[in-house]
Short mmCIF file of C-alpha atoms and ligand atoms in Angstrom, two decimals:
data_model
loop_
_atom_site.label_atom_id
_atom_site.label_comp_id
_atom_site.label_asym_id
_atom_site.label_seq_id
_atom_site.Cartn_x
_atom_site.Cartn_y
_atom_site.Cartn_z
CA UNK A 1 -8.05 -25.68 47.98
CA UNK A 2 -9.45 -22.42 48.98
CA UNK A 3 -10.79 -19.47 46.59
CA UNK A 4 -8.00 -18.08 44.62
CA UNK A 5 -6.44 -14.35 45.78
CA UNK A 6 -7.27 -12.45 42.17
CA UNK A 7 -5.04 -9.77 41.28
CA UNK A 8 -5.99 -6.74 39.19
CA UNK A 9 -2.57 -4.98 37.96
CA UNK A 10 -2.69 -1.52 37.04
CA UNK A 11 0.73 -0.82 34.90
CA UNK A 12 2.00 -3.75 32.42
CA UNK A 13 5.62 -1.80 32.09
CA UNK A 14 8.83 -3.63 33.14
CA UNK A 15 8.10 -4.50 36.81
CA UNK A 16 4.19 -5.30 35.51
CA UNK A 17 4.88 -7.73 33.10
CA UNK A 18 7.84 -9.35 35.25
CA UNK A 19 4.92 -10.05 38.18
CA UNK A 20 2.48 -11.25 34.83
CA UNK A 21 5.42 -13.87 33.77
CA UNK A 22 5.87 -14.80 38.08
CA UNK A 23 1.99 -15.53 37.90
CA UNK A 24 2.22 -17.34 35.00
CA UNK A 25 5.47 -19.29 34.83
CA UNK A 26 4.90 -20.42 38.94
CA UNK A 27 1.51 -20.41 39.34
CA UNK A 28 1.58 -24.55 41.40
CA UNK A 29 4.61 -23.23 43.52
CA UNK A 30 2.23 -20.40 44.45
CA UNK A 31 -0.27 -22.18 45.36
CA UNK A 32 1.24 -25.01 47.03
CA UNK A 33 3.09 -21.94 49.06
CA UNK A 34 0.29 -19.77 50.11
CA UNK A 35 -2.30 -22.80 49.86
CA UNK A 36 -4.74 -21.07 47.51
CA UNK A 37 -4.19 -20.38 43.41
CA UNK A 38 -3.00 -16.20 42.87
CA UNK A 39 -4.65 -15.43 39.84
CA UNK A 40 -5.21 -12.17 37.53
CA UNK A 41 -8.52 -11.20 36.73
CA UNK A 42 -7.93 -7.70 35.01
CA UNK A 43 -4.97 -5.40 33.73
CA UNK A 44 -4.60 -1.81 32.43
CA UNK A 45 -1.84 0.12 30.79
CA UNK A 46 -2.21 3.45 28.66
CA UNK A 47 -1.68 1.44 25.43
CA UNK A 48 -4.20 -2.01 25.27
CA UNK A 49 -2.10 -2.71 21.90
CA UNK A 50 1.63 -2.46 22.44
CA UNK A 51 3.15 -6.04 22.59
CA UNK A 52 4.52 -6.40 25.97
CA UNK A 53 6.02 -9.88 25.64
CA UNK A 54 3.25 -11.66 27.67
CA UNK A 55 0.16 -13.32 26.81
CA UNK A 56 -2.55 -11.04 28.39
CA UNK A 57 -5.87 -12.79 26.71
CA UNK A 58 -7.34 -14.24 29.38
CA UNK A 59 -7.50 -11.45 31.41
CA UNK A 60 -10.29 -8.62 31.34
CA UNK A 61 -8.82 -5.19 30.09
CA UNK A 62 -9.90 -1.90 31.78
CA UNK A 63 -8.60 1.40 30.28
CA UNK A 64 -9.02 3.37 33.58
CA UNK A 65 -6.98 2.17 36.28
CA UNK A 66 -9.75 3.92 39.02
CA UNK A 67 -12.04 1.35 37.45
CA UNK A 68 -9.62 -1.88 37.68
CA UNK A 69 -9.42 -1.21 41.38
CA UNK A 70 -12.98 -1.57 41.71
CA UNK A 71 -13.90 -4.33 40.04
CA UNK A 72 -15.74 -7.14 42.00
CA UNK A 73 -13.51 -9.93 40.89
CA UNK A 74 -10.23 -8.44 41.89
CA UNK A 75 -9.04 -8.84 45.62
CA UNK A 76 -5.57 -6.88 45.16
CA UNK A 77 -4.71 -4.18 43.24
CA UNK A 78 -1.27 -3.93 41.93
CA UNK A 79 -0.29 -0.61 41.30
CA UNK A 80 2.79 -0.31 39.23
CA UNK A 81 2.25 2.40 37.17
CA UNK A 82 4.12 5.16 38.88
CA UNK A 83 4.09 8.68 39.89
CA UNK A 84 3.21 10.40 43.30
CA UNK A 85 -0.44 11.20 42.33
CA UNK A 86 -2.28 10.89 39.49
CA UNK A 87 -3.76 7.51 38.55
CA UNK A 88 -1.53 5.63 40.84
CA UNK A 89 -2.69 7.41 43.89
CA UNK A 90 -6.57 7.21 42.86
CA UNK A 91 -6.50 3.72 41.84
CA UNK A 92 -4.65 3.27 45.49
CA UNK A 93 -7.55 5.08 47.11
CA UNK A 94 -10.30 3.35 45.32
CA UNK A 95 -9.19 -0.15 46.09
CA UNK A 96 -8.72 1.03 49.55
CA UNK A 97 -12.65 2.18 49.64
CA UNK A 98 -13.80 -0.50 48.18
CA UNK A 99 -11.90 -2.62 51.16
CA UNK A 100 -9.45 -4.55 48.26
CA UNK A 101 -5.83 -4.88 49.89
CA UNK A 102 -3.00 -2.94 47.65
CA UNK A 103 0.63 -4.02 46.70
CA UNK A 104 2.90 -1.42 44.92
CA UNK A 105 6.36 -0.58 44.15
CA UNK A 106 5.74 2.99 43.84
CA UNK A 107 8.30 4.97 46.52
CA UNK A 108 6.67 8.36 44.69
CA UNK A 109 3.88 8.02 46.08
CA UNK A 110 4.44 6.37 49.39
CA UNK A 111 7.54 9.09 50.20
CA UNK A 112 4.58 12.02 49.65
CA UNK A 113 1.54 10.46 50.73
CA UNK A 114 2.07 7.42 52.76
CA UNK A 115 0.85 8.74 56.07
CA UNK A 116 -2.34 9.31 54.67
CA UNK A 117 -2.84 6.09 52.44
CA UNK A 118 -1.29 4.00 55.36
CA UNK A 119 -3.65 5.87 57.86
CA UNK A 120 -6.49 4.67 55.68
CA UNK A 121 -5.51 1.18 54.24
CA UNK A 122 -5.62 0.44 58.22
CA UNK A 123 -8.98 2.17 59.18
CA UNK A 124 -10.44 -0.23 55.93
CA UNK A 125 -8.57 -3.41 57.12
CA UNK A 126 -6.61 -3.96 54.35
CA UNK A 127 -2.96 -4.41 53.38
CA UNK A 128 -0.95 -1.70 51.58
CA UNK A 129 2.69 -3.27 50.36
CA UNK A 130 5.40 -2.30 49.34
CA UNK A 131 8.60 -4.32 49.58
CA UNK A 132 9.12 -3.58 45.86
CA UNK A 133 9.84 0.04 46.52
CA UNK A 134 12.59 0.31 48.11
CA UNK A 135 15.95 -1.58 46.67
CA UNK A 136 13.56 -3.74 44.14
CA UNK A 137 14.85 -7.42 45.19
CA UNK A 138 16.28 -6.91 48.64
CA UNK A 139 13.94 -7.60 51.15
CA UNK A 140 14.57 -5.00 53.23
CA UNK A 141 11.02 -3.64 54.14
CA UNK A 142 10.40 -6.97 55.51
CA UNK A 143 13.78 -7.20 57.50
CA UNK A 144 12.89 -4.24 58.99
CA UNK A 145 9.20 -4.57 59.98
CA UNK A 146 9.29 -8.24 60.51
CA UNK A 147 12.58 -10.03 61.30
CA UNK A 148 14.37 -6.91 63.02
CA UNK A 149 10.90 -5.46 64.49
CA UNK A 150 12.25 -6.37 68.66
CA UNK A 151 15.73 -4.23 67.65
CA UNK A 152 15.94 -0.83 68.59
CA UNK A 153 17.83 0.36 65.21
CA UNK A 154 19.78 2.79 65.65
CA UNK A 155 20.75 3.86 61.81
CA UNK A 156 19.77 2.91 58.43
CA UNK A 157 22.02 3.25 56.05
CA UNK A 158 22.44 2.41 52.40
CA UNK A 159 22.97 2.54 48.95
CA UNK A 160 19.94 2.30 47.42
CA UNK A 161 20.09 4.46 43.84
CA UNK A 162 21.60 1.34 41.15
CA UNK A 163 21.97 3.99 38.84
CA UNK A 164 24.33 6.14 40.53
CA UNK A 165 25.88 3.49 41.94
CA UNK A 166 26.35 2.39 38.31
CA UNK A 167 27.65 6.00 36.91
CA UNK A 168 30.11 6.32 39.82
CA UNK A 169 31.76 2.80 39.83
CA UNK A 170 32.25 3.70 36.06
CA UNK A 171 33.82 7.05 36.26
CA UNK A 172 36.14 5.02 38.43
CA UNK A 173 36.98 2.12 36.14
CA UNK A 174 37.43 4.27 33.12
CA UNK A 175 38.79 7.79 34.21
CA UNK A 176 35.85 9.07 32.20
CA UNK A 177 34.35 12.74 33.37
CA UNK A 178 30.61 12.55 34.90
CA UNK A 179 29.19 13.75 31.97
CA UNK A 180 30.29 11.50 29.38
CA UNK A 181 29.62 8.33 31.65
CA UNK A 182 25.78 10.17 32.03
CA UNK A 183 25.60 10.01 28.70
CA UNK A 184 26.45 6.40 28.55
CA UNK A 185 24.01 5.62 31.49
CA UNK A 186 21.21 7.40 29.57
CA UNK A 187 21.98 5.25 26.58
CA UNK A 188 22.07 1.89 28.41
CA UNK A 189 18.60 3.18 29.29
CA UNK A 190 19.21 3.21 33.05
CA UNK A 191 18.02 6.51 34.10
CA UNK A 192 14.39 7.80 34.50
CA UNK A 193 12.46 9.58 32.16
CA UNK A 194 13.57 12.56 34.46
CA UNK A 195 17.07 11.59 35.25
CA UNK A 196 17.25 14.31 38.06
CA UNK A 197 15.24 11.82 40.37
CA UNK A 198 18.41 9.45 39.98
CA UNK A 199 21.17 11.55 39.89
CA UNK A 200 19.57 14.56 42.12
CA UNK A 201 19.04 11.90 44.89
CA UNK A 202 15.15 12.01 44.61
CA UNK A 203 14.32 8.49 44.02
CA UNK A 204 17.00 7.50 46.71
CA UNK A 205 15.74 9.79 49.33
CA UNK A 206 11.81 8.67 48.65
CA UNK A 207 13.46 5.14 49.76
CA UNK A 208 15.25 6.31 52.39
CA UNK A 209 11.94 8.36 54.09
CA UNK A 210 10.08 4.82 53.83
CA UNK A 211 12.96 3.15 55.46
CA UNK A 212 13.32 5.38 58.66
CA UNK A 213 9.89 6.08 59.24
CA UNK A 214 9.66 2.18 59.88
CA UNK A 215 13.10 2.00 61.83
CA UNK A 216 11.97 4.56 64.12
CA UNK A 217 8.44 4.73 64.45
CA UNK A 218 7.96 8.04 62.76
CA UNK A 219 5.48 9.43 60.33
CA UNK A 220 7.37 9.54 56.71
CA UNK A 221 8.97 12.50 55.99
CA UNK A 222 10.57 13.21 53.22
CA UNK A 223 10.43 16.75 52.94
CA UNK A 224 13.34 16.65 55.73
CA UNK A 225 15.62 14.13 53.68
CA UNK A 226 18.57 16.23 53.19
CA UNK A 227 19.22 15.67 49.22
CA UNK A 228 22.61 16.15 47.75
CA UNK A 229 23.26 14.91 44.25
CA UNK A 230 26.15 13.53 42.45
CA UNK A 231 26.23 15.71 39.60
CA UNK A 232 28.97 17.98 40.94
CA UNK A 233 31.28 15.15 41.60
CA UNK A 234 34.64 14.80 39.73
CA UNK A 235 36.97 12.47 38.43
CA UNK A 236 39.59 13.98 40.07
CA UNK A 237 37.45 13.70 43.77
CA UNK A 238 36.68 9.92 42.74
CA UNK A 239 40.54 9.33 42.06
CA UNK A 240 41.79 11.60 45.18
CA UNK A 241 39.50 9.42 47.39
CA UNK A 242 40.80 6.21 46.00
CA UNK A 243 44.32 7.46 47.37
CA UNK A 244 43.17 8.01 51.16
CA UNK A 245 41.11 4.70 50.86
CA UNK A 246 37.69 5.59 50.23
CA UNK A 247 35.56 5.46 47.16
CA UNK A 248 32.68 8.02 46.75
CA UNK A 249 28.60 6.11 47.16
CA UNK A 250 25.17 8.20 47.12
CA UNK A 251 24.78 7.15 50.66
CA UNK A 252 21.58 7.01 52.50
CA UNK A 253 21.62 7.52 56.38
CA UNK A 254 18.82 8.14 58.73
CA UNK A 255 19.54 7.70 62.42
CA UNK A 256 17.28 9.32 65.74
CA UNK A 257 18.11 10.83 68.80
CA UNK A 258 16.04 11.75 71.24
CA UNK A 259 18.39 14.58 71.46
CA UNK A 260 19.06 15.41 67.86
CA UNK A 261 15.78 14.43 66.59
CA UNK A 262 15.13 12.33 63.31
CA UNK A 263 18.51 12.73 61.02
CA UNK A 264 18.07 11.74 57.04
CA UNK A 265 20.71 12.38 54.37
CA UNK A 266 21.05 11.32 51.18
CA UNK A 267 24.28 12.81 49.90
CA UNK A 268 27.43 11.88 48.16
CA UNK A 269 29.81 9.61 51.03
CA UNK A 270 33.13 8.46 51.86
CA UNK A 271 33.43 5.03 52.61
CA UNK A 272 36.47 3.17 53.20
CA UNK A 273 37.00 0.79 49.82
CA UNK A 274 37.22 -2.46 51.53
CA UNK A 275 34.00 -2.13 53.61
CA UNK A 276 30.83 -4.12 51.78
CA UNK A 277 29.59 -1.05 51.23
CA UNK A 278 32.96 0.29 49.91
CA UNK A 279 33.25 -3.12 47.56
CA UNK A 280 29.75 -2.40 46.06
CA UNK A 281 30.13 -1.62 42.20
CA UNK A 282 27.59 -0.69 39.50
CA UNK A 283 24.07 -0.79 39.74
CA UNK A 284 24.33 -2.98 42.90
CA UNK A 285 21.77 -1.94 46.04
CA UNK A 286 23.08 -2.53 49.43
CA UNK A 287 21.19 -1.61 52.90
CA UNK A 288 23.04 -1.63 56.41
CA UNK A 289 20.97 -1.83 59.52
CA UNK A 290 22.31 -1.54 62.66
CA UNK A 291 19.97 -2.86 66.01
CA UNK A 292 20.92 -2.76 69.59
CA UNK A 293 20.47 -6.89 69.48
CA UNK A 294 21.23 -7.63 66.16
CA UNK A 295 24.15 -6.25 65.48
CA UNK A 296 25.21 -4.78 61.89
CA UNK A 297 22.63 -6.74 59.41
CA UNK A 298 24.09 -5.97 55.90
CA UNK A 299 21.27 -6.99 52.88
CA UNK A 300 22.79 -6.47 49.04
CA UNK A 301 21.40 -6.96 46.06
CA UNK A 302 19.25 -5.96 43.00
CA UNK A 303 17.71 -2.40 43.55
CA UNK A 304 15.92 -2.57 39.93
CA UNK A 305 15.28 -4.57 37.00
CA UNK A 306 12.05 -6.72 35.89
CA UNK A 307 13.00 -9.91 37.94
CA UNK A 308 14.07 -8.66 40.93
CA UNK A 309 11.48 -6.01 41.08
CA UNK A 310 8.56 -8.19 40.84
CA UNK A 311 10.22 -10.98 42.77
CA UNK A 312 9.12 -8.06 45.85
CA UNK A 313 5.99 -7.46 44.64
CA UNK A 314 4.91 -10.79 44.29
CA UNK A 315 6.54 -11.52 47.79
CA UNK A 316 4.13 -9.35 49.00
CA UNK A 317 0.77 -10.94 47.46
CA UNK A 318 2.06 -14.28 48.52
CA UNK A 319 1.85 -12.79 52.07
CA UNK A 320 -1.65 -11.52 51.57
CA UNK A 321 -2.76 -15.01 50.24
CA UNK A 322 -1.59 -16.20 53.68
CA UNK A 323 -3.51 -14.03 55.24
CA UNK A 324 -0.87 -11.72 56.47
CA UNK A 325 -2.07 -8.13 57.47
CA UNK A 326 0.20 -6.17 59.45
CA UNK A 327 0.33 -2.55 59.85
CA UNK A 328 1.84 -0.61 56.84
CA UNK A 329 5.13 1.05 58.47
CA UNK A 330 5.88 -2.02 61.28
CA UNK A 331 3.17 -0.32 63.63
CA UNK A 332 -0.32 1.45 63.67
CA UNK A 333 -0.22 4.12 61.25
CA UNK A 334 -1.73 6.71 63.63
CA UNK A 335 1.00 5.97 66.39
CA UNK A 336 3.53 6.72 64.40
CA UNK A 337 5.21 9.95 65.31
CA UNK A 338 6.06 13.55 63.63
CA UNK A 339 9.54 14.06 65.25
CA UNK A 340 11.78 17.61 64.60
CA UNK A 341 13.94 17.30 61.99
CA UNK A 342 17.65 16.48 63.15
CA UNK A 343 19.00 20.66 63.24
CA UNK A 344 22.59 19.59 62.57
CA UNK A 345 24.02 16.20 60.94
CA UNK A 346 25.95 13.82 63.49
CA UNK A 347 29.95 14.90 63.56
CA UNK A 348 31.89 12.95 61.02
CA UNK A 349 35.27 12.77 59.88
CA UNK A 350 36.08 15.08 56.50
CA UNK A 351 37.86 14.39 53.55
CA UNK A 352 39.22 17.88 51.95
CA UNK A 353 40.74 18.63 49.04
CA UNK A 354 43.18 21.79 48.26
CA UNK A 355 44.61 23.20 45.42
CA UNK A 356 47.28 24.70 47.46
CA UNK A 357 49.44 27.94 46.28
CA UNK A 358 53.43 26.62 46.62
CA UNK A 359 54.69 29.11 48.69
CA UNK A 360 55.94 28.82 52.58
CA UNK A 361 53.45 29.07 55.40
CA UNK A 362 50.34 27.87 52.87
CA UNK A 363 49.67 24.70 54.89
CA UNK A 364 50.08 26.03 58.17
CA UNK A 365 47.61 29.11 57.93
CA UNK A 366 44.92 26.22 56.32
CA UNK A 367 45.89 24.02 59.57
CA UNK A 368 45.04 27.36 61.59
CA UNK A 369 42.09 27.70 60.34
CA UNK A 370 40.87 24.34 60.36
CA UNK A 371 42.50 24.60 64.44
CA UNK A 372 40.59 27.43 65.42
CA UNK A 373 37.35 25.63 64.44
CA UNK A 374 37.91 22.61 66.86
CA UNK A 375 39.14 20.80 63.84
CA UNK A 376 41.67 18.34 64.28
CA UNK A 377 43.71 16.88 61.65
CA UNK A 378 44.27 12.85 61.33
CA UNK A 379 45.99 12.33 57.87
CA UNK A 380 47.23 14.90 55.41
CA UNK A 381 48.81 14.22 51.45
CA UNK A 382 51.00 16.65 49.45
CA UNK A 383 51.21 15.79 45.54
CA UNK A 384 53.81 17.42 43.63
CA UNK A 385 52.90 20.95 42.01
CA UNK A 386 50.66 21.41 39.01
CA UNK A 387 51.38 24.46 37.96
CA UNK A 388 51.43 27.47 40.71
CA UNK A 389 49.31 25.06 42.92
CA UNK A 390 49.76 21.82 44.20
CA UNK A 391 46.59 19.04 45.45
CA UNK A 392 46.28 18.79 49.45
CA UNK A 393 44.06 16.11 50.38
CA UNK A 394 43.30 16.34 54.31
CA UNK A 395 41.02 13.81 56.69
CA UNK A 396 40.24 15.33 59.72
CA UNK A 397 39.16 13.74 63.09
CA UNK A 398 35.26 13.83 64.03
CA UNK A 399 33.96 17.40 63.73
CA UNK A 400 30.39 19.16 63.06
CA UNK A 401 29.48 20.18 60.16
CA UNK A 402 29.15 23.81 61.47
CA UNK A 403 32.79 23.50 62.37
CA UNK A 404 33.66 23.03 58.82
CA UNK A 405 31.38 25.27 57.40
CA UNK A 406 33.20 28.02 59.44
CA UNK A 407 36.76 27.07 58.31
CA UNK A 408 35.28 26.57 54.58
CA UNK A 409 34.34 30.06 54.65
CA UNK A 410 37.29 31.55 56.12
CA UNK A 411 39.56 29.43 53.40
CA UNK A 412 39.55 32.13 51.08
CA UNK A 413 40.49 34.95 53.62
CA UNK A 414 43.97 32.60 54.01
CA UNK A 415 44.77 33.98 50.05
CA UNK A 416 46.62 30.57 49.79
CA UNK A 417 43.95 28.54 47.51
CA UNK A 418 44.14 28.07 43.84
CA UNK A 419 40.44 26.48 43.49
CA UNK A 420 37.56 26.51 45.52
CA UNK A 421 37.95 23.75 48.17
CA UNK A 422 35.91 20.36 48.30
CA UNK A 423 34.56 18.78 51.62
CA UNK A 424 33.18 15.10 51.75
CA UNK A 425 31.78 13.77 54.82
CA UNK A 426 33.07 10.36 55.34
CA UNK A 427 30.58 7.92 56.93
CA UNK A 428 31.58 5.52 60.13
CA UNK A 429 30.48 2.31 58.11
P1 NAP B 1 7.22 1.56 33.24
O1 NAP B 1 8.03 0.51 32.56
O2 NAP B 1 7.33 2.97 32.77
O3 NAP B 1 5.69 1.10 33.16
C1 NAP B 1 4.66 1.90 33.61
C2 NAP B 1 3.35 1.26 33.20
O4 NAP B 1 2.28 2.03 33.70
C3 NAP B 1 3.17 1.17 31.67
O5 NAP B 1 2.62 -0.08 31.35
C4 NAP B 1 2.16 2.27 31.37
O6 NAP B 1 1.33 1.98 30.27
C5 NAP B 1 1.36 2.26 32.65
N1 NAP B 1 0.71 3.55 32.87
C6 NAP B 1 1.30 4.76 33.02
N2 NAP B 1 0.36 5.71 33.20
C7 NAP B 1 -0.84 5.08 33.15
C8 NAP B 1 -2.18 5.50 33.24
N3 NAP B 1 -2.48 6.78 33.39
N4 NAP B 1 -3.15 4.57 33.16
C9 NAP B 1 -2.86 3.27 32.99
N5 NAP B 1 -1.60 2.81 32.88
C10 NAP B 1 -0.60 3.70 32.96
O7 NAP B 1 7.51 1.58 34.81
P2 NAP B 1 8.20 0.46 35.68
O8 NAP B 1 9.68 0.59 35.55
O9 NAP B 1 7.57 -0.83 35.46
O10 NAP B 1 7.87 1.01 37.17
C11 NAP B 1 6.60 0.85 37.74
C12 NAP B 1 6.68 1.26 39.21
O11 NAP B 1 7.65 0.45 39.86
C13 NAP B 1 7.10 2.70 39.46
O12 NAP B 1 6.48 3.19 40.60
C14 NAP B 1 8.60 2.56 39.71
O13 NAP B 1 9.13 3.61 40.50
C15 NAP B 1 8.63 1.27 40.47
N6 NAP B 1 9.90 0.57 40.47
C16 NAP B 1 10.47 0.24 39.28
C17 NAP B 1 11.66 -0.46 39.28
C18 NAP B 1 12.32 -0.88 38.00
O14 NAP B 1 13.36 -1.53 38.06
N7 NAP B 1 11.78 -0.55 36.84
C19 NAP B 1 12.27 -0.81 40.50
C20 NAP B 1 11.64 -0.48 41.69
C21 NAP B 1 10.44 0.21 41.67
P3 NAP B 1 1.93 1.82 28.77
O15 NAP B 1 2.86 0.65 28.81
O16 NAP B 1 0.75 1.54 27.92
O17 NAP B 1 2.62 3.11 28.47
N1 HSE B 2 16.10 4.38 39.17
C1 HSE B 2 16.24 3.42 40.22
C2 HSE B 2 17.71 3.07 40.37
C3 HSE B 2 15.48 2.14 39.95
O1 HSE B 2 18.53 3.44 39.55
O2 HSE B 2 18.03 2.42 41.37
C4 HSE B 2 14.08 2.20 40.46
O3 HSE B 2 14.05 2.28 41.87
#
């Protein structure tokens, strides 16, 4: 047996002490798997007293996770603290300089700074990881850079925010408005201390930057993931939808044209309800990949939770003990390319829905206007009148989103709307 890989893990919260109990509970299968024993030599956390569940005795303690990284008897550091700087991004650095490889779940950091840490984890020979960061148990980093690397991809697409994924499918199941089912989400203790990175599409879009800078060979950027939250989303949209078909998902997509140049949105979708991603309910991840040989791949599973989350992370140190170093995004970090942002999203379908004034000719000037922006219609529902108004619910045929930001804007001019108007873009799937 060769000399154990030691691991030095800087964070003991729920995805640190879920990769403690992997090391512990399956520490023969690890070896016999990677042929070496995956040990811990050191840990640090803010708090060296709080009972986390785990017997930590036998492992050194270090207060300062800068110092844990460079400690002599630790080969990996395991960041799982969290945040995009800070301690998690020194510590990083550190065991990078002091040529120790690096496995972390922390999308924060990697969405902001991952060019840089990537650029240098490479210069110093050493690994930097991070399955665990994107859709916690679904091995999508991996299908990407490894088992889909000879595929030209063409989009990347997903659902990869359990949370709001969670909040959504329950607005749906009880009829219950988006604040009140917030409220439950926050007591089920399912949202981040700042719940806006949820909710406000943050944490999804961090993902989503990681994933299409290794689909397409470009240099992370999330500054140009267009973010779109679901906070403004009612019941009344989730319930409309259902009627046409679709059900409403915090949808990823990042797709690149040569053309268009690199597209990434992370905004509130229509899908149609019996796709997979259309049959995905609470806090259920689910990426789609499409390549020019492999078809549609479709991955789905656990985005979060102790298990599933360390199950990545310790996926990753079992590839280090075998010796596997590849490059950080699927190819050499300083090949990767800064590509334009995409100037206009690819045309889609639209969902709209009207609060329509009763009165003779309403529909036809909203069809004129949506006709003199080159927008077609496909499918179009009346409901009876609430009041002065009654509900329209139109889908159009493929259009750009210019075209419907035109007609949006010359709704009001008609003088036949109740209520502002609501546009969805529904996503080919
Ligand atoms: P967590 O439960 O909040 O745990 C964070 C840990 O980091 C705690 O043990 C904390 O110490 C420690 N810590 C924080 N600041 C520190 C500092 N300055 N020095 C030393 N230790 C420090 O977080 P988590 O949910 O395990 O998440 C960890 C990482 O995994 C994050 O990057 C997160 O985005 C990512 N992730 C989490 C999940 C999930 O399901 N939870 C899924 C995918 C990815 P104390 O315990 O003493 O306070
Ligand atoms: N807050 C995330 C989610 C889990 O709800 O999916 C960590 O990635």
């Amino acid at each position: 047996m060769t000399d154990p890989l030691r691991l030095g893990i800087a964070g003991l919260g729920t995805v640190g002490t879920g990769v403690v109990k992997i090391v512990q509970t399956h520490a023969d299968m690890l070896a016999a798997r990677t042929g070496r024993p995956v040990t811990i030599s050191a840990v640090s956390a803010r708090s060296r007293n709080k009972d986390r569940g785990v017997d930590l005795s036998g492992y050194a303690w270090e207060d300062d996770p800068v110092a844990l990284a460079g400690r002599d008897d630790v080969d990996v550091l395991v960041e799982l603290m969290g945040g995009t700087d800070g301690p998690a991004r020194a510590a990083t650095r550190a065991a990078i300089a002091r040529g120790k490889h690096v496995v972390t779940a922390n999308k924060a950091m990697l969405a902001v700074h991952g060019q840089g840490l990537a650029e240098e984890a490479e210069a110093a020979g050493v690994a930097l990881r991070f399955e665990a960061a994107v859709a916690g148990g679904i091995p999508v980093v991996k299908a990407l850079s490894e088992s889909l690397s000879a595929n030209r991809i063409t989009r990347v697409m997903g659902v990869m925010n359990g949370t709001c994924n969670y909040i959504l499918t329950r607005m749906e199941a009880s009829g219950l408005p988006y604040g009140k089912v917030f409220k439950e989400a926050a007591d089920l203790g399912y949202l981040e201390a700042d719940p806006q990175l949820d909710v406000g599409g943050i944490d999804a879009g961090h993902k989503l930057a990681l994933l299409a800078s290794i689909a397409f060979g470009t240099q992370v950027d999330f500054d140009n993931v267009h973010l779109e939250g679901i906070d403004r989303i009612t019941i009344e949209d989730i319930t409309r939808a259902g009627d046409m078909g679709y059900r409403i998902k915090l949808l990823g997509v990042a797709q690149m044209s040569e053309a268009r140049g690199l597209e990434q949105r992370m905004t509130p979708c229509l899908v149609p309800r019996k796709s997979p991603l259309g049959q995905l309910r609470n806090a259920t991840n689910m990426v789609v990949i499409d390549g020019d040989s492999c078809g549609q791949i479709v991955l789905r599973g656990a985005g979060a939770g102790e298990g599933p989350t360390a199950s990545a992370v310790m996926a990753d140190v079992l590839d280090i003990a075998r010796g596997l170093i590849l490059p950080v995004f699927g190819q050499p970090a300083r090949t990767l390319k800064a590509v334009p942002p995409a100037a206009a999203s690819a045309p889609a379908a639209w969902y709209l829905r009207l609060s329509l004034l009763d009165k003779p000719g309403a529909l036809a000037r909203i069809a004129t206007v949506l006709g003199d922006e080159g927008l077609s219609i496909d499918r179009m529902r009346q409901y009876g009148r609430h009041g002065e108004a009654a509900p329209v619910l139109i889908v159009t045929h493929k259009g750009t989103r210019d075209a419907l930001d035109h007609a949006m804007a010359k709704f009001d001019a008609t003088g036949v709307l109740s209520a502002a108007p609501v546009a969805i873009r529904i996503e080919e799937v």
